Coordinates of C-alpha atoms and ligand atoms in Angstrom, one line a residue:
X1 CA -70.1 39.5 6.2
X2 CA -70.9 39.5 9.9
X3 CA -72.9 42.4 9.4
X4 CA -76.0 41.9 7.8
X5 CA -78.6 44.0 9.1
X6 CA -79.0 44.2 12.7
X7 CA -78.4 47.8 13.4
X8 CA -81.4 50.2 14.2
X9 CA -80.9 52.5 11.0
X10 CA -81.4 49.0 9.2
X11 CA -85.5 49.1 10.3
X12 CA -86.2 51.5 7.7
X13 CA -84.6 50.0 5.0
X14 CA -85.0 46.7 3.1
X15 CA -81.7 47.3 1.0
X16 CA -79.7 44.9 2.5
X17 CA -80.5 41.8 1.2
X18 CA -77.8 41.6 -1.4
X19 CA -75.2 40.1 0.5
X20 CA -77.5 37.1 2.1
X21 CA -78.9 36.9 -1.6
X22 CA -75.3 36.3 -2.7
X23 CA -75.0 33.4 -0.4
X24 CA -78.2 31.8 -0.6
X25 CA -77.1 31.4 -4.5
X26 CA -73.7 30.0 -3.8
X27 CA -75.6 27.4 -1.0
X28 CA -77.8 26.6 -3.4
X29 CA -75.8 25.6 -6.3
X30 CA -73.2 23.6 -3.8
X31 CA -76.4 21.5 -2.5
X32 CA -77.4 21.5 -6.5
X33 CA -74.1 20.1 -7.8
X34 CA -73.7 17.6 -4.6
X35 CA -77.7 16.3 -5.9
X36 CA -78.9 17.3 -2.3
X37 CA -81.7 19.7 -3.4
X38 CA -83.8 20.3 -7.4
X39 CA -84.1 23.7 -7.7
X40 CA -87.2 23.5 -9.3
X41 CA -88.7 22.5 -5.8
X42 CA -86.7 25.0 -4.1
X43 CA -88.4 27.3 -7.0
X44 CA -91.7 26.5 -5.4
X45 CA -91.3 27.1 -2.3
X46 CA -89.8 31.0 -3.1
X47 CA -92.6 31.2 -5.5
X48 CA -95.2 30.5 -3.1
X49 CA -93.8 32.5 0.0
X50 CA -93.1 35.9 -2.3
X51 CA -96.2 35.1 -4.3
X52 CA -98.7 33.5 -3.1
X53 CA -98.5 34.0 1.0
X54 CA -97.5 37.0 1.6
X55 CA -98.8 40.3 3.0
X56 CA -101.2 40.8 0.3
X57 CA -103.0 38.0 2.1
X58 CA -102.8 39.6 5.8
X59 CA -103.9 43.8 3.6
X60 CA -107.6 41.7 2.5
X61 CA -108.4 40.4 5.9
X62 CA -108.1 43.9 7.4
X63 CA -109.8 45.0 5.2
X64 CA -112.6 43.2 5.2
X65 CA -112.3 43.2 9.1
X66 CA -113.0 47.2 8.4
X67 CA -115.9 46.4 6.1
X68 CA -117.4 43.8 7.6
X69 CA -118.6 43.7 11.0
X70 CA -119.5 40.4 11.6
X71 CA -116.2 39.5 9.9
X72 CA -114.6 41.2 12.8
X73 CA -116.5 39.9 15.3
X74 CA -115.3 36.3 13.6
X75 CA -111.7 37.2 13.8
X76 CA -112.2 38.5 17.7
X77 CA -113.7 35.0 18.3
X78 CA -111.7 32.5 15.8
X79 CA -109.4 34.1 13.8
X80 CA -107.8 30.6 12.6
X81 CA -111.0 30.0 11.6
X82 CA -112.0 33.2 10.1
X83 CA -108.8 33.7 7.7
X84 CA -109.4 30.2 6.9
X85 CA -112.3 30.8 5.4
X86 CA -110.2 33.2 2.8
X87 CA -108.3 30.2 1.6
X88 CA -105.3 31.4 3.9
X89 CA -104.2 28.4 5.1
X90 CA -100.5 26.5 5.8
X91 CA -98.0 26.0 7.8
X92 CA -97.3 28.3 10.6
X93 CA -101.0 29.4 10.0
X94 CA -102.7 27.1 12.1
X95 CA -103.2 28.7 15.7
X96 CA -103.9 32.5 14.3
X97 CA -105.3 35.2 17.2
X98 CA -106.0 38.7 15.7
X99 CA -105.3 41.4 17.7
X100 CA -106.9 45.0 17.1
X101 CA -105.4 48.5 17.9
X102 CA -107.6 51.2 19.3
X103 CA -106.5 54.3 20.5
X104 CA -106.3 53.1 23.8
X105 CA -104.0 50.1 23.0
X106 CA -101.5 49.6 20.1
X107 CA -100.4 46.0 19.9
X108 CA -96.8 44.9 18.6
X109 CA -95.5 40.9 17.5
X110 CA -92.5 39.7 18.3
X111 CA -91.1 36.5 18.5
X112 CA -88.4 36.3 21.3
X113 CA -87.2 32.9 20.9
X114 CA -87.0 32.8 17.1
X115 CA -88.5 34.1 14.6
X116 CA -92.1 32.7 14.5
X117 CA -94.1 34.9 12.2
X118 CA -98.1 34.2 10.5
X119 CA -97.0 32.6 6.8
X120 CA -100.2 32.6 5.6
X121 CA -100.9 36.0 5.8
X122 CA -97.7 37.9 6.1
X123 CA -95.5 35.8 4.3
X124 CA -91.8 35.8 5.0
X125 CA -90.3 37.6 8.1
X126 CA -88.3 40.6 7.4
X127 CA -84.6 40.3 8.6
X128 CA -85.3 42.8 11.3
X129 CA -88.0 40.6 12.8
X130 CA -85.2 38.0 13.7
X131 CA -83.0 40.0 15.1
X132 CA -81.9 39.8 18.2
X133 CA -82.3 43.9 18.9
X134 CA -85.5 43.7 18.0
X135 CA -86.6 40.5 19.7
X136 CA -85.3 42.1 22.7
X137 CA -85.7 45.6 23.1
X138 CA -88.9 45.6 21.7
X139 CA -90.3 43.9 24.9
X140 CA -88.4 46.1 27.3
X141 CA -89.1 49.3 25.6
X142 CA -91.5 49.0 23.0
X143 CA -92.2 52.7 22.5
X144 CA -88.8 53.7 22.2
X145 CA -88.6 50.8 19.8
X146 CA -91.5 51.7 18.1
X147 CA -89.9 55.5 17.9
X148 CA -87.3 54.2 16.3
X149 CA -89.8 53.0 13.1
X150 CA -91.0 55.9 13.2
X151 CA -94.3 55.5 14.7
X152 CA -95.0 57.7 17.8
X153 CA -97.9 57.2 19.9
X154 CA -99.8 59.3 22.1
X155 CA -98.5 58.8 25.2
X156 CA -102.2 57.8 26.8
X157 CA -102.0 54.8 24.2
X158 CA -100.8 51.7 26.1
X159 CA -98.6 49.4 23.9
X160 CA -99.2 45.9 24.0
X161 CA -96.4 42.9 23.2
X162 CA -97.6 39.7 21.9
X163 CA -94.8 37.3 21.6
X164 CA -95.3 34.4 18.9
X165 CA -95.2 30.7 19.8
X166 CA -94.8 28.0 17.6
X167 CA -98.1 27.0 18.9
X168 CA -99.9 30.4 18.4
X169 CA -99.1 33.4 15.6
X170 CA -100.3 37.0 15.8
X171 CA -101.8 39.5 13.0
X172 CA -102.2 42.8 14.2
X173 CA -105.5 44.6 12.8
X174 CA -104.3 48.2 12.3
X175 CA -107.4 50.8 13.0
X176 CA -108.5 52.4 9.7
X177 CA -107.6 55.5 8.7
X178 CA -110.0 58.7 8.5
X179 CA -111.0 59.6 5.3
X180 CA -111.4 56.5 3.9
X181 CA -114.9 56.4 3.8
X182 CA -115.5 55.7 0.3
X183 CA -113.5 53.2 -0.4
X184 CA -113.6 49.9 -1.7
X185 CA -112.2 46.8 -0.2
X186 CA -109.3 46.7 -2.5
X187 CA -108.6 50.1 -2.0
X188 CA -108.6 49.7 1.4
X189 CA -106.3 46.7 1.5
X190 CA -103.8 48.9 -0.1
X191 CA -103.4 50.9 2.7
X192 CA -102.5 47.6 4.6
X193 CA -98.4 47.2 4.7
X194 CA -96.8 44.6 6.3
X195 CA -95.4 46.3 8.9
X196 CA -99.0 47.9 10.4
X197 CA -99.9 44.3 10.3
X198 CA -96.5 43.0 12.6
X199 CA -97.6 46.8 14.5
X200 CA -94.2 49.0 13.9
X201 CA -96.4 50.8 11.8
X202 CA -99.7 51.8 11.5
X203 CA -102.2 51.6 8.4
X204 CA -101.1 54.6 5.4
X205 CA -104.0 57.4 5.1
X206 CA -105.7 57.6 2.1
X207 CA -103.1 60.8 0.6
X208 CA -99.9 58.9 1.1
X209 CA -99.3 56.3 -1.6
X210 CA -98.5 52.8 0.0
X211 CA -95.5 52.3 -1.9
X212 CA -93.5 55.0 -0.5
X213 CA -94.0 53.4 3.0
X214 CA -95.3 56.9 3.9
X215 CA -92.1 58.8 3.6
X216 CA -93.9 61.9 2.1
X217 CA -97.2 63.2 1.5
Ligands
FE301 FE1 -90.1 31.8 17.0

């Protein structure tokens, strides 16, 4: 049980939850039986991270950032205020900066201390985010790092590392894809994963169906 996930192969995959899962029951129902916690509270709080905050949130405000100049010119300037403004709101929300790739810079989140992450839009961390590989190597050597998610940049694209405070959280703006002309907002937003938003990835082209992660065409 020591080994939960903080190997490199482990950054493609979410499949290792089960064991965590497993414990997370067992604490529960210990803290249940002793009167410590009501599970219907804890209920709310899972409901509302999986559910309700969550990278769905992060996927519209790129892609209205796409759509919407002045939107984007909003997030450049006041992106606490500007996400805000789509009801995204909460606890460790409440200092947001947006950061947007080009193709001359591709910016990357960490946190290095912990694990601060956006809630509001992103939801949960994933278990790779607090891991100590990650939160280290990722500053030392980011491309190699980024390699390893399978994302290779140009070489002339400079990477950029923005580590998380509790005082100020990062969403990453992922450039939009070619060939998405035509398409609507919500369309759009599902070309938004998590990941591109945290920057080990970037946004899925329009061919590649966002549930595969963009394993295959
Ligand atoms: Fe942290």
């Amino acid at each position: 049980m020591s080994d939960h996930g903080h190997d490199h192969d482990d950054h493609k995959h979410d499949n290792h939850f089960e064991p965590i899962e497993a414990r997370v029951r067992a604490l529960e129902t210990i803290l249940t039986e002793k009167g410590l916690i009501d599970p219907a509270a804890i209920d709310v709080i899972v409901d509302t991270y999986q559910n309700k905050v969550g990278p769905r949130n992060g996927a519209a405000v790129v892609a209205k950032a796409w759509t919407e100049p002045d939107y984007a010119a909003w997030l450049v300037n006041d992106a606490t205020a500007a996400i805000e403004s789509l009801d995204f709101m909460g606890r460790q929300g409440e200092h947001m900066r947006a950061v947007f790739n080009t193709p001359e810079v591709h910016n990357v989140v960490v946190c290095t201390l912990c694990s601060c992450y956006p809630w509001p839009v992103l939801g949960l961390p994933p278990v790779w985010y607090k891991s100590p590989p990650y939160r280290s190597r990722v500053v030392a050597e980011p491309r190699a790092v980024l390699s390893e998610f399978g994302l290779e940049l140009p070489a002339e694209t400079a990477i950029k590392v923005w580590d998380s405070t509790a005082e100020l959280r990062y969403l990453v703006i992922p450039m939009r894809p070619a060939g998405t002309d035509g398409m609507s907002v919500e369309e759009l937003a599902k070309l938004v994963s998590r990941d591109s938003m945290i920057g080990t990835a970037e946004a899925s082209g329009p061919a590649v169906s966002a549930a595969s992660g963009g394993a295959s065409k």
